[in-house]
PDB file of C-alpha atoms and ligand atoms in Angstrom:
ATOM      1  CA  UNK A   1      20.733  12.761  -5.978  1.00 40.00           C
ATOM      2  CA  UNK A   2      21.739  16.077  -7.451  1.00 42.00           C
ATOM      3  CA  UNK A   3      21.161  18.090  -4.295  1.00 56.00           C
ATOM      4  CA  UNK A   4      23.346  16.071  -1.975  1.00 57.00           C
ATOM      5  CA  UNK A   5      26.010  15.698  -4.635  1.00 55.00           C
ATOM      6  CA  UNK A   6      26.578  19.438  -4.497  1.00 60.00           C
ATOM      7  CA  UNK A   7      26.705  19.969  -0.722  1.00 61.00           C
ATOM      8  CA  UNK A   8      29.745  21.541   0.803  1.00 52.00           C
ATOM      9  CA  UNK A   9      31.491  18.499   2.263  1.00 44.00           C
ATOM     10  CA  UNK A  10      34.398  20.625   3.472  1.00 41.00           C
ATOM     11  CA  UNK A  11      32.143  22.563   5.782  1.00 42.00           C
ATOM     12  CA  UNK A  12      32.992  25.933   4.284  1.00 39.00           C
ATOM     13  CA  UNK A  13      29.479  27.040   5.022  1.00 41.00           C
ATOM     14  CA  UNK A  14      30.202  26.647   8.720  1.00 41.00           C
ATOM     15  CA  UNK A  15      28.458  29.903   9.653  1.00 46.00           C
ATOM     16  CA  UNK A  16      25.191  28.006   9.523  1.00 43.00           C
ATOM     17  CA  UNK A  17      26.312  26.151  12.636  1.00 37.00           C
ATOM     18  CA  UNK A  18      25.305  29.106  14.763  1.00 46.00           C
ATOM     19  CA  UNK A  19      22.181  29.700  12.808  1.00 43.00           C
ATOM     20  CA  UNK A  20      23.762  32.792  11.320  1.00 36.00           C
ATOM     21  CA  UNK A  21      23.825  33.411   7.611  1.00 38.00           C
ATOM     22  CA  UNK A  22      26.523  31.961   5.405  1.00 43.00           C
ATOM     23  CA  UNK A  23      28.367  34.398   3.164  1.00 35.00           C
ATOM     24  CA  UNK A  24      29.256  33.703  -0.450  1.00 40.00           C
ATOM     25  CA  UNK A  25      26.913  32.145  -2.952  1.00 64.00           C
ATOM     26  CA  UNK A  26      23.801  32.685  -0.905  1.00 71.00           C
ATOM     27  CA  UNK A  27      20.805  33.673  -3.060  1.00 74.00           C
ATOM     28  CA  UNK A  28      18.458  36.312  -1.587  1.00 78.00           C
ATOM     29  CA  UNK A  29      15.649  33.842  -1.025  1.00 82.00           C
ATOM     30  CA  UNK A  30      17.768  30.714  -0.551  1.00 95.00           C
ATOM     31  CA  UNK A  31      18.290  28.132   2.148  1.00 98.00           C
ATOM     32  CA  UNK A  32      21.328  26.028   3.103  1.00 98.00           C
ATOM     33  CA  UNK A  33      20.191  22.560   2.082  1.00 98.00           C
ATOM     34  CA  UNK A  34      21.885  19.439   3.433  1.00 98.00           C
ATOM     35  CA  UNK A  35      19.679  16.970   1.564  1.00 98.00           C
ATOM     36  CA  UNK A  36      16.367  16.827  -0.288  1.00 98.00           C
ATOM     37  CA  UNK A  37      14.791  13.436  -0.871  1.00 98.00           C
ATOM     38  CA  UNK A  38      11.611  11.410  -1.257  1.00 98.00           C
ATOM     39  CA  UNK A  39      10.805   8.855   1.430  1.00 98.00           C
ATOM     40  CA  UNK A  40       8.092   7.691   3.830  1.00 98.00           C
ATOM     41  CA  UNK A  41       7.451   9.842   6.864  1.00 98.00           C
ATOM     42  CA  UNK A  42       9.089   7.669   9.504  1.00 98.00           C
ATOM     43  CA  UNK A  43       7.922   9.377  12.683  1.00 98.00           C
ATOM     44  CA  UNK A  44       4.770  10.580  14.349  1.00 98.00           C
ATOM     45  CA  UNK A  45       1.082  10.611  13.473  1.00 98.00           C
ATOM     46  CA  UNK A  46       1.768  10.674   9.721  1.00 98.00           C
ATOM     47  CA  UNK A  47       4.205   7.726   9.776  1.00 98.00           C
ATOM     48  CA  UNK A  48       4.049   5.834   6.490  1.00 98.00           C
ATOM     49  CA  UNK A  49       2.936   8.784   4.340  1.00 98.00           C
ATOM     50  CA  UNK A  50       5.031   9.308   1.178  1.00 98.00           C
ATOM     51  CA  UNK A  51       6.692  12.707   1.595  1.00 99.00           C
ATOM     52  CA  UNK A  52       9.412  14.912   0.212  1.00 99.00           C
ATOM     53  CA  UNK A  53      11.957  15.867   2.879  1.00 99.00           C
ATOM     54  CA  UNK A  54      13.792  19.190   2.754  1.00 98.00           C
ATOM     55  CA  UNK A  55      16.642  19.176   5.259  1.00 98.00           C
ATOM     56  CA  UNK A  56      18.091  22.588   6.059  1.00 98.00           C
ATOM     57  CA  UNK A  57      21.521  22.927   7.661  1.00 98.00           C
ATOM     58  CA  UNK A  58      22.354  24.752  10.889  1.00 98.00           C
ATOM     59  CA  UNK A  59      20.974  24.328  14.394  1.00 98.00           C
ATOM     60  CA  UNK A  60      20.789  26.383  17.571  1.00 98.00           C
ATOM     61  CA  UNK A  61      21.185  23.244  19.732  1.00 98.00           C
ATOM     62  CA  UNK A  62      23.658  20.334  19.884  1.00 98.00           C
ATOM     63  CA  UNK A  63      21.977  17.127  21.004  1.00 98.00           C
ATOM     64  CA  UNK A  64      24.675  14.545  21.693  1.00 98.00           C
ATOM     65  CA  UNK A  65      22.568  11.938  19.840  1.00 98.00           C
ATOM     66  CA  UNK A  66      21.701  14.069  16.796  1.00 98.00           C
ATOM     67  CA  UNK A  67      21.039  11.729  13.879  1.00 98.00           C
ATOM     68  CA  UNK A  68      21.727  14.614  11.476  1.00 98.00           C
ATOM     69  CA  UNK A  69      25.288  15.396  12.545  1.00 97.00           C
ATOM     70  CA  UNK A  70      26.023  17.199   9.286  1.00 97.00           C
ATOM     71  CA  UNK A  71      23.362  19.797   9.976  1.00 98.00           C
ATOM     72  CA  UNK A  72      24.341  20.546  13.563  1.00 98.00           C
ATOM     73  CA  UNK A  73      27.807  19.570  14.811  1.00 97.00           C
ATOM     74  CA  UNK A  74      29.435  19.783  11.400  1.00 96.00           C
ATOM     75  CA  UNK A  75      27.066  21.554   9.023  1.00 97.00           C
ATOM     76  CA  UNK A  76      27.441  20.821   5.336  1.00 96.00           C
ATOM     77  CA  UNK A  77      25.159  22.199   2.679  1.00 96.00           C
ATOM     78  CA  UNK A  78      24.669  23.870  -0.647  1.00 96.00           C
ATOM     79  CA  UNK A  79      22.563  26.988  -0.956  1.00 97.00           C
ATOM     80  CA  UNK A  80      19.497  26.502  -3.108  1.00 97.00           C
ATOM     81  CA  UNK A  81      17.156  29.246  -4.230  1.00 97.00           C
ATOM     82  CA  UNK A  82      13.468  28.937  -3.466  1.00 97.00           C
ATOM     83  CA  UNK A  83      12.846  28.265  -7.136  1.00 97.00           C
ATOM     84  CA  UNK A  84      15.355  25.386  -7.193  1.00 98.00           C
ATOM     85  CA  UNK A  85      13.930  23.855  -4.012  1.00 98.00           C
ATOM     86  CA  UNK A  86      10.370  24.019  -5.379  1.00 98.00           C
ATOM     87  CA  UNK A  87      11.387  22.497  -8.713  1.00 98.00           C
ATOM     88  CA  UNK A  88      13.093  19.594  -6.936  1.00 98.00           C
ATOM     89  CA  UNK A  89      10.054  19.043  -4.697  1.00 98.00           C
ATOM     90  CA  UNK A  90       7.690  19.139  -7.682  1.00 98.00           C
ATOM     91  CA  UNK A  91       9.768  16.532  -9.493  1.00 98.00           C
ATOM     92  CA  UNK A  92       8.450  13.996  -6.952  1.00 98.00           C
ATOM     93  CA  UNK A  93       4.880  12.733  -6.959  1.00 96.00           C
ATOM     94  CA  UNK A  94       3.939  13.637  -3.391  1.00 98.00           C
ATOM     95  CA  UNK A  95       1.339  15.750  -1.571  1.00 98.00           C
ATOM     96  CA  UNK A  96       3.286  15.991   1.665  1.00 99.00           C
ATOM     97  CA  UNK A  97       6.434  17.974   2.336  1.00 99.00           C
ATOM     98  CA  UNK A  98       8.453  17.697   5.552  1.00 99.00           C
ATOM     99  CA  UNK A  99      10.690  20.641   6.352  1.00 99.00           C
ATOM    100  CA  UNK A 100      13.381  19.548   8.782  1.00 98.00           C
ATOM    101  CA  UNK A 101      17.018  20.133   9.653  1.00 98.00           C
ATOM    102  CA  UNK A 102      19.028  21.039  11.597  1.00 98.00           C
ATOM    103  CA  UNK A 103      16.537  23.480  12.965  1.00 98.00           C
ATOM    104  CA  UNK A 104      14.495  24.767  10.007  1.00 98.00           C
ATOM    105  CA  UNK A 105      12.948  27.650  11.932  1.00 98.00           C
ATOM    106  CA  UNK A 106      16.276  29.405  12.557  1.00 98.00           C
ATOM    107  CA  UNK A 107      16.002  30.430   8.893  1.00 98.00           C
ATOM    108  CA  UNK A 108      13.661  33.296   8.090  1.00 97.00           C
ATOM    109  CA  UNK A 109      13.584  32.031   4.488  1.00 97.00           C
ATOM    110  CA  UNK A 110      11.763  28.890   5.659  1.00 98.00           C
ATOM    111  CA  UNK A 111       8.633  31.058   5.929  1.00 98.00           C
ATOM    112  CA  UNK A 112       8.716  31.949   2.220  1.00 98.00           C
ATOM    113  CA  UNK A 113       9.226  28.285   1.332  1.00 98.00           C
ATOM    114  CA  UNK A 114       6.244  27.254   3.480  1.00 98.00           C
ATOM    115  CA  UNK A 115       4.118  29.992   1.895  1.00 98.00           C
ATOM    116  CA  UNK A 116       5.039  28.831  -1.610  1.00 98.00           C
ATOM    117  CA  UNK A 117       4.235  25.216  -0.666  1.00 98.00           C
ATOM    118  CA  UNK A 118       0.899  26.299   0.812  1.00 98.00           C
ATOM    119  CA  UNK A 119       0.076  28.189  -2.421  1.00 98.00           C
ATOM    120  CA  UNK A 120       0.737  24.991  -4.355  1.00 98.00           C
ATOM    121  CA  UNK A 121      -1.562  22.927  -2.126  1.00 98.00           C
ATOM    122  CA  UNK A 122       1.024  20.821  -0.300  1.00 99.00           C
ATOM    123  CA  UNK A 123       0.513  19.518   3.215  1.00 99.00           C
ATOM    124  CA  UNK A 124       3.468  20.757   5.247  1.00 99.00           C
ATOM    125  CA  UNK A 125       4.997  19.270   8.365  1.00 99.00           C
ATOM    126  CA  UNK A 126       7.745  21.177  10.145  1.00 99.00           C
ATOM    127  CA  UNK A 127      10.081  19.169  12.356  1.00 99.00           C
ATOM    128  CA  UNK A 128      11.268  21.591  15.040  1.00 99.00           C
ATOM    129  CA  UNK A 129      12.957  21.552  18.435  1.00 99.00           C
ATOM    130  CA  UNK A 130      10.342  24.025  19.675  1.00 99.00           C
ATOM    131  CA  UNK A 131      12.649  26.904  20.596  1.00 98.00           C
ATOM    132  CA  UNK A 132      11.549  29.223  17.773  1.00 98.00           C
ATOM    133  CA  UNK A 133       8.029  30.235  16.833  1.00 98.00           C
ATOM    134  CA  UNK A 134       7.467  31.774  13.412  1.00 98.00           C
ATOM    135  CA  UNK A 135       4.291  32.808  11.681  1.00 98.00           C
ATOM    136  CA  UNK A 136       3.991  30.520   8.642  1.00 98.00           C
ATOM    137  CA  UNK A 137       1.443  28.233   6.962  1.00 98.00           C
ATOM    138  CA  UNK A 138       2.318  24.984   8.759  1.00 99.00           C
ATOM    139  CA  UNK A 139      -0.181  22.106   8.633  1.00 99.00           C
ATOM    140  CA  UNK A 140       1.528  20.048  11.341  1.00 99.00           C
ATOM    141  CA  UNK A 141       4.050  21.390  13.818  1.00 99.00           C
ATOM    142  CA  UNK A 142       6.022  18.315  14.834  1.00 99.00           C
ATOM    143  CA  UNK A 143       7.631  19.615  18.003  1.00 99.00           C
ATOM    144  CA  UNK A 144      10.438  17.693  19.684  1.00 99.00           C
ATOM    145  CA  UNK A 145      11.402  19.556  22.875  1.00 99.00           C
ATOM    146  CA  UNK A 146      14.827  18.548  24.063  1.00 99.00           C
ATOM    147  CA  UNK A 147      15.230  16.936  27.474  1.00 98.00           C
ATOM    148  CA  UNK A 148      18.222  17.098  29.811  1.00 98.00           C
ATOM    149  CA  UNK A 149      19.261  13.689  28.470  1.00 98.00           C
ATOM    150  CA  UNK A 150      20.009  15.355  25.096  1.00 98.00           C
ATOM    151  CA  UNK A 151      22.631  17.730  26.519  1.00 98.00           C
ATOM    152  CA  UNK A 152      26.201  16.950  25.480  1.00 97.00           C
ATOM    153  CA  UNK A 153      28.724  16.291  28.268  1.00 94.00           C
ATOM    154  CA  UNK A 154      32.393  15.240  28.148  1.00 89.00           C
ATOM    155  CA  UNK A 155      31.213  11.629  28.560  1.00 89.00           C
ATOM    156  CA  UNK A 156      28.292  12.024  26.144  1.00 92.00           C
ATOM    157  CA  UNK A 157      29.241  13.595  22.818  1.00 92.00           C
ATOM    158  CA  UNK A 158      29.140  12.430  19.207  1.00 92.00           C
ATOM    159  CA  UNK A 159      32.132  10.248  18.264  1.00 89.00           C
ATOM    160  CA  UNK A 160      33.410  12.719  15.670  1.00 90.00           C
ATOM    161  CA  UNK A 161      32.835  15.904  17.667  1.00 91.00           C
ATOM    162  CA  UNK A 162      35.728  18.029  18.825  1.00 89.00           C
ATOM    163  CA  UNK A 163      36.001  17.800  22.637  1.00 89.00           C
ATOM    164  CA  UNK A 164      36.289  21.560  23.119  1.00 89.00           C
ATOM    165  CA  UNK A 165      33.305  22.086  20.831  1.00 90.00           C
ATOM    166  CA  UNK A 166      31.212  19.708  22.912  1.00 91.00           C
ATOM    167  CA  UNK A 167      32.245  21.447  26.131  1.00 91.00           C
ATOM    168  CA  UNK A 168      31.459  24.864  24.684  1.00 93.00           C
ATOM    169  CA  UNK A 169      28.049  23.750  23.489  1.00 97.00           C
ATOM    170  CA  UNK A 170      27.001  21.947  26.688  1.00 97.00           C
ATOM    171  CA  UNK A 171      26.187  25.197  28.460  1.00 96.00           C
ATOM    172  CA  UNK A 172      24.459  26.852  25.512  1.00 97.00           C
ATOM    173  CA  UNK A 173      22.399  23.753  24.726  1.00 98.00           C
ATOM    174  CA  UNK A 174      21.315  23.454  28.358  1.00 98.00           C
ATOM    175  CA  UNK A 175      20.393  27.162  28.460  1.00 98.00           C
ATOM    176  CA  UNK A 176      18.414  27.221  25.217  1.00 98.00           C
ATOM    177  CA  UNK A 177      16.797  23.822  24.858  1.00 98.00           C
ATOM    178  CA  UNK A 178      13.418  24.760  26.411  1.00 98.00           C
ATOM    179  CA  UNK A 179      11.596  27.994  25.641  1.00 98.00           C
ATOM    180  CA  UNK A 180       8.123  27.795  27.169  1.00 98.00           C
ATOM    181  CA  UNK A 181       6.926  30.899  25.347  1.00 98.00           C
ATOM    182  CA  UNK A 182       7.930  29.518  21.954  1.00 98.00           C
ATOM    183  CA  UNK A 183       6.409  26.125  22.787  1.00 98.00           C
ATOM    184  CA  UNK A 184       3.123  27.749  23.858  1.00 98.00           C
ATOM    185  CA  UNK A 185       3.053  29.856  20.678  1.00 98.00           C
ATOM    186  CA  UNK A 186       3.570  26.794  18.495  1.00 98.00           C
ATOM    187  CA  UNK A 187       0.865  24.683  20.138  1.00 98.00           C
ATOM    188  CA  UNK A 188      -1.575  27.608  20.094  1.00 98.00           C
ATOM    189  CA  UNK A 189      -1.018  28.480  16.447  1.00 98.00           C
ATOM    190  CA  UNK A 190      -0.754  25.087  14.778  1.00 98.00           C
ATOM    191  CA  UNK A 191      -2.001  21.555  14.717  1.00 98.00           C
ATOM    192  CA  UNK A 192       0.796  19.872  16.615  1.00 99.00           C
ATOM    193  CA  UNK A 193       2.376  16.773  18.081  1.00 99.00           C
ATOM    194  CA  UNK A 194       4.862  16.779  20.956  1.00 99.00           C
ATOM    195  CA  UNK A 195       7.438  14.121  20.128  1.00 99.00           C
ATOM    196  CA  UNK A 196       9.883  13.387  22.925  1.00 99.00           C
ATOM    197  CA  UNK A 197      13.080  11.396  22.360  1.00 99.00           C
ATOM    198  CA  UNK A 198      13.195   8.893  25.229  1.00 98.00           C
ATOM    199  CA  UNK A 199      15.903   6.506  26.379  1.00 98.00           C
ATOM    200  CA  UNK A 200      14.464   5.192  29.643  1.00 98.00           C
ATOM    201  CA  UNK A 201      12.234   5.943  32.613  1.00 98.00           C
ATOM    202  CA  UNK A 202      14.603   8.650  33.854  1.00 98.00           C
ATOM    203  CA  UNK A 203      13.248  10.911  31.081  1.00 98.00           C
ATOM    204  CA  UNK A 204       9.649  10.713  32.297  1.00 99.00           C
ATOM    205  CA  UNK A 205       9.619  13.122  35.287  1.00 98.00           C
ATOM    206  CA  UNK A 206      10.967  15.902  33.074  1.00 98.00           C
ATOM    207  CA  UNK A 207       8.336  15.224  30.390  1.00 99.00           C
ATOM    208  CA  UNK A 208       5.551  15.218  32.987  1.00 99.00           C
ATOM    209  CA  UNK A 209       6.823  18.455  34.576  1.00 98.00           C
ATOM    210  CA  UNK A 210       7.111  20.161  31.203  1.00 99.00           C
ATOM    211  CA  UNK A 211       3.549  19.163  30.329  1.00 99.00           C
ATOM    212  CA  UNK A 212       2.281  20.666  33.599  1.00 98.00           C
ATOM    213  CA  UNK A 213       4.079  23.937  32.808  1.00 98.00           C
ATOM    214  CA  UNK A 214       2.983  24.018  29.178  1.00 98.00           C
ATOM    215  CA  UNK A 215      -0.653  23.219  30.005  1.00 98.00           C
ATOM    216  CA  UNK A 216      -0.525  26.078  32.475  1.00 98.00           C
ATOM    217  CA  UNK A 217       0.700  28.719  30.005  1.00 98.00           C
ATOM    218  CA  UNK A 218      -0.883  27.562  26.728  1.00 98.00           C
ATOM    219  CA  UNK A 219      -4.376  28.685  25.764  1.00 98.00           C
ATOM    220  CA  UNK A 220      -5.234  25.385  24.061  1.00 98.00           C
ATOM    221  CA  UNK A 221      -5.707  21.900  25.472  1.00 98.00           C
ATOM    222  CA  UNK A 222      -2.763  19.513  25.259  1.00 98.00           C
ATOM    223  CA  UNK A 223      -4.172  16.011  25.275  1.00 98.00           C
ATOM    224  CA  UNK A 224      -2.191  12.934  26.267  1.00 98.00           C
ATOM    225  CA  UNK A 225      -2.961  11.880  22.695  1.00 98.00           C
ATOM    226  CA  UNK A 226      -0.857  14.803  21.429  1.00 98.00           C
ATOM    227  CA  UNK A 227       2.188  13.439  23.284  1.00 99.00           C
ATOM    228  CA  UNK A 228       4.375  10.896  21.523  1.00 99.00           C
ATOM    229  CA  UNK A 229       7.304   8.972  22.959  1.00 99.00           C
ATOM    230  CA  UNK A 230       9.963   8.128  20.392  1.00 99.00           C
ATOM    231  CA  UNK A 231      12.823   5.738  21.206  1.00 99.00           C
ATOM    232  CA  UNK A 232      16.318   7.209  21.004  1.00 98.00           C
ATOM    233  CA  UNK A 233      18.319   5.517  18.287  1.00 98.00           C
ATOM    234  CA  UNK A 234      19.816   6.454  14.960  1.00 98.00           C
ATOM    235  CA  UNK A 235      20.531   2.813  14.076  1.00 98.00           C
ATOM    236  CA  UNK A 236      18.584  -0.454  14.138  1.00 98.00           C
ATOM    237  CA  UNK A 237      21.036  -1.765  16.700  1.00 98.00           C
ATOM    238  CA  UNK A 238      20.445   1.105  19.119  1.00 98.00           C
ATOM    239  CA  UNK A 239      16.661   1.075  18.583  1.00 98.00           C
ATOM    240  CA  UNK A 240      16.615  -2.604  19.498  1.00 98.00           C
ATOM    241  CA  UNK A 241      17.900  -1.535  22.929  1.00 98.00           C
ATOM    242  CA  UNK A 242      15.437   1.309  23.528  1.00 98.00           C
ATOM    243  CA  UNK A 243      12.140   0.677  21.745  1.00 98.00           C
ATOM    244  CA  UNK A 244      10.460  -1.932  23.967  1.00 98.00           C
ATOM    245  CA  UNK A 245      11.302   0.079  27.061  1.00 98.00           C
ATOM    246  CA  UNK A 246       9.852   3.215  25.478  1.00 99.00           C
ATOM    247  CA  UNK A 247       6.718   1.362  24.280  1.00 98.00           C
ATOM    248  CA  UNK A 248       6.161   0.158  27.860  1.00 98.00           C
ATOM    249  CA  UNK A 249       6.546   3.736  29.143  1.00 99.00           C
ATOM    250  CA  UNK A 250       3.982   4.978  26.606  1.00 99.00           C
ATOM    251  CA  UNK A 251       1.474   2.375  27.812  1.00 98.00           C
ATOM    252  CA  UNK A 252       2.207   3.126  31.459  1.00 98.00           C
ATOM    253  CA  UNK A 253       1.570   6.864  31.015  1.00 98.00           C
ATOM    254  CA  UNK A 254      -1.172   6.782  28.374  1.00 98.00           C
ATOM    255  CA  UNK A 255       0.932   8.584  25.756  1.00 99.00           C
ATOM    256  CA  UNK A 256       1.413   7.499  22.153  1.00 98.00           C
ATOM    257  CA  UNK A 257       4.439   5.571  20.956  1.00 98.00           C
ATOM    258  CA  UNK A 258       5.968   6.435  17.636  1.00 98.00           C
ATOM    259  CA  UNK A 259       8.281   4.120  15.753  1.00 98.00           C
ATOM    260  CA  UNK A 260      11.196   5.282  13.646  1.00 98.00           C
ATOM    261  CA  UNK A 261      10.030   3.489  10.523  1.00 98.00           C
ATOM    262  CA  UNK A 262      12.852   4.794   8.325  1.00 98.00           C
ATOM    263  CA  UNK A 263      15.455   3.366  10.703  1.00 98.00           C
ATOM    264  CA  UNK A 264      13.693  -0.019  10.678  1.00 97.00           C
ATOM    265  CA  UNK A 265      13.541   0.087   6.871  1.00 98.00           C
ATOM    266  CA  UNK A 266      16.850   1.680   5.882  1.00 98.00           C
ATOM    267  CA  UNK A 267      18.925   1.916   9.060  1.00 98.00           C
ATOM    268  CA  UNK A 268      21.034   5.110   9.027  1.00 98.00           C
ATOM    269  CA  UNK A 269      21.412   5.494   5.259  1.00 97.00           C
ATOM    270  CA  UNK A 270      21.446   9.104   4.027  1.00 97.00           C
ATOM    271  CA  UNK A 271      18.414  10.405   2.099  1.00 97.00           C
ATOM    272  CA  UNK A 272      15.962   8.085   3.834  1.00 98.00           C
TER     273      UNK A 272
HETATM  274  C1  SAM B 301      17.287  15.869  13.275  1.00 81.90           C
HETATM  275  S1  SAM B 301      15.870  16.545  14.047  1.00 81.90           S
HETATM  276  C2  SAM B 301      15.569  18.009  13.073  1.00 81.90           C
HETATM  277  C3  SAM B 301      14.435  18.851  13.569  1.00 81.90           C
HETATM  278  C4  SAM B 301      14.665  19.595  14.878  1.00 81.90           C
HETATM  279  N1  SAM B 301      15.978  20.107  14.989  1.00 81.90           N
HETATM  280  C5  SAM B 301      14.325  18.710  16.062  1.00 81.90           C
HETATM  281  O1  SAM B 301      15.244  18.301  16.774  1.00 81.90           O
HETATM  282  O2  SAM B 301      13.145  18.445  16.231  1.00 81.90           O
HETATM  283  C6  SAM B 301      14.525  15.483  13.449  1.00 81.90           C
HETATM  284  C7  SAM B 301      13.910  14.563  14.467  1.00 81.90           C
HETATM  285  O3  SAM B 301      14.841  13.536  14.795  1.00 81.90           O
HETATM  286  C8  SAM B 301      14.848  13.346  16.188  1.00 81.90           C
HETATM  287  N2  SAM B 301      16.117  12.719  16.538  1.00 81.90           N
HETATM  288  C9  SAM B 301      17.361  13.188  16.297  1.00 81.90           C
HETATM  289  N3  SAM B 301      18.290  12.312  16.692  1.00 81.90           N
HETATM  290  C10 SAM B 301      17.622  11.242  17.195  1.00 81.90           C
HETATM  291  C11 SAM B 301      18.018  10.012  17.761  1.00 81.90           C
HETATM  292  N4  SAM B 301      19.296   9.669  17.906  1.00 81.90           N
HETATM  293  N5  SAM B 301      17.041   9.159  18.145  1.00 81.90           N
HETATM  294  C12 SAM B 301      15.726   9.475  18.029  1.00 81.90           C
HETATM  295  N6  SAM B 301      15.293  10.620  17.494  1.00 81.90           N
HETATM  296  C13 SAM B 301      16.231  11.494  17.092  1.00 81.90           C
HETATM  297  C14 SAM B 301      14.594  14.729  16.731  1.00 81.90           C
HETATM  298  O4  SAM B 301      14.169  14.735  18.070  1.00 81.90           O
HETATM  299  C15 SAM B 301      13.519  15.221  15.796  1.00 81.90           C
HETATM  300  O5  SAM B 301      12.257  14.769  16.201  1.00 81.90           O
HETATM  301  N1  2KA B 302      11.885   8.899   6.652  1.00 81.90           N
HETATM  302  C1  2KA B 302      12.164   9.889   7.487  1.00 81.90           C
HETATM  303  N2  2KA B 302      11.197  10.368   8.285  1.00 81.90           N
HETATM  304  C2  2KA B 302      11.511  11.411   9.089  1.00 81.90           C
HETATM  305  N3  2KA B 302      10.695  12.110   9.900  1.00 81.90           N
HETATM  306  C3  2KA B 302      11.381  13.103  10.474  1.00 81.90           C
HETATM  307  C4  2KA B 302      12.694  13.076  10.000  1.00 81.90           C
HETATM  308  C5  2KA B 302      13.681  14.116  10.314  1.00 81.90           C
HETATM  309  O1  2KA B 302      14.875  13.903  10.200  1.00 81.90           O
HETATM  310  O2  2KA B 302      13.231  15.196  10.698  1.00 81.90           O
HETATM  311  C6  2KA B 302      12.788  11.993   9.139  1.00 81.90           C
HETATM  312  C7  2KA B 302      13.830  11.424   8.321  1.00 81.90           C
HETATM  313  O3  2KA B 302      15.004  11.786   8.341  1.00 81.90           O
HETATM  314  N4  2KA B 302      13.450  10.386   7.513  1.00 81.90           N
HETATM  315  S1  SF4 B 303      17.784  20.069  17.835  1.00 81.90           S
HETATM  316 FE1  SF4 B 303      17.428  18.602  16.175  1.00 81.90          FE
HETATM  317  S2  SF4 B 303      18.959  19.070  14.583  1.00 81.90           S
HETATM  318 FE2  SF4 B 303      19.532  20.215  16.432  1.00 81.90          FE
HETATM  319  S3  SF4 B 303      21.060  18.923  17.363  1.00 81.90           S
HETATM  320 FE3  SF4 B 303      19.073  18.361  18.285  1.00 81.90          FE
HETATM  321  S4  SF4 B 303      18.230  16.683  17.019  1.00 81.90           S
HETATM  322 FE4  SF4 B 303      19.940  17.629  15.887  1.00 81.90          FE
HETATM  323 MG1   MG B 304      15.794  12.056  10.588  1.00 81.90          MG
END
């Protein structure tokens, strides 16, 4: 695909790793794009829907299990102008666009993209970690708050990550991963789903506590039906270890289970 062929594999655009801007070839209305592809929505209430995925680079968190390593731990991307992004999206025959990352809402320019997509009649889903609330035309806020089990530690870091980098990020990730005010703003302003990455039963008390807190501060109801448990696993092999356990937990607590269809179908291939 043309987009991914032109990404900065040497990581020169590394400023995006802190969510800050990247100097150089950045167009005024552009975004650092890691990949842009057509696939089936693999997760959540819209699983199975043909969609164009726009994956921005750069994240304000560092989940040890991040399945998009080249948008967080080692960001690689090419800047694309809004016009180029829209042309690429329109070259696919789809009504749904999924804006993801990295964390797409660290970029102010994501708002202009969402506005342009709204003008053109697209249904937009934004995949977000829930730490940033922006005012934008979003049809589905797909919020995945990060649990303690996502925090990197010396024993729990991506294989390729620099040890010092992981240590440095542990504290920041732990500090920033939950922002109740941002979460409340997102659920109040948008149609939403809360999609938790779960490994085992140890994750459940934190999810239940967070729901109590969020239900307390948010002005809208949060139904058990709005809560989805998603098995941790970037590969078929790993999902085979987690998914039945997570399905059982969903049944036990009356929450939804969401598969990771794209992993079942295409494993961890890029642009799927
Ligand atoms: C790469 S993230 C990008 C959007 C945003 N930064 C977030 O975390 O929601 C896209 C989705 O993949 C999920 N995810 C990332 N790594 C995963 C893994 N190893 N297993 C299961 N889900 C994962 C995230 O929780 C999120 O729902
Ligand atoms: N097929 C497919 N569905 C997805 N839903 C959310 C994704 C993401 O990375 O945000 C994703 C993805 O990467 N691929
Ligand atoms: S918040 Fe999302 S993109 Fe960022 S490190 Fe975690 S899973 Fe990856
Ligand atoms: Mg993904």
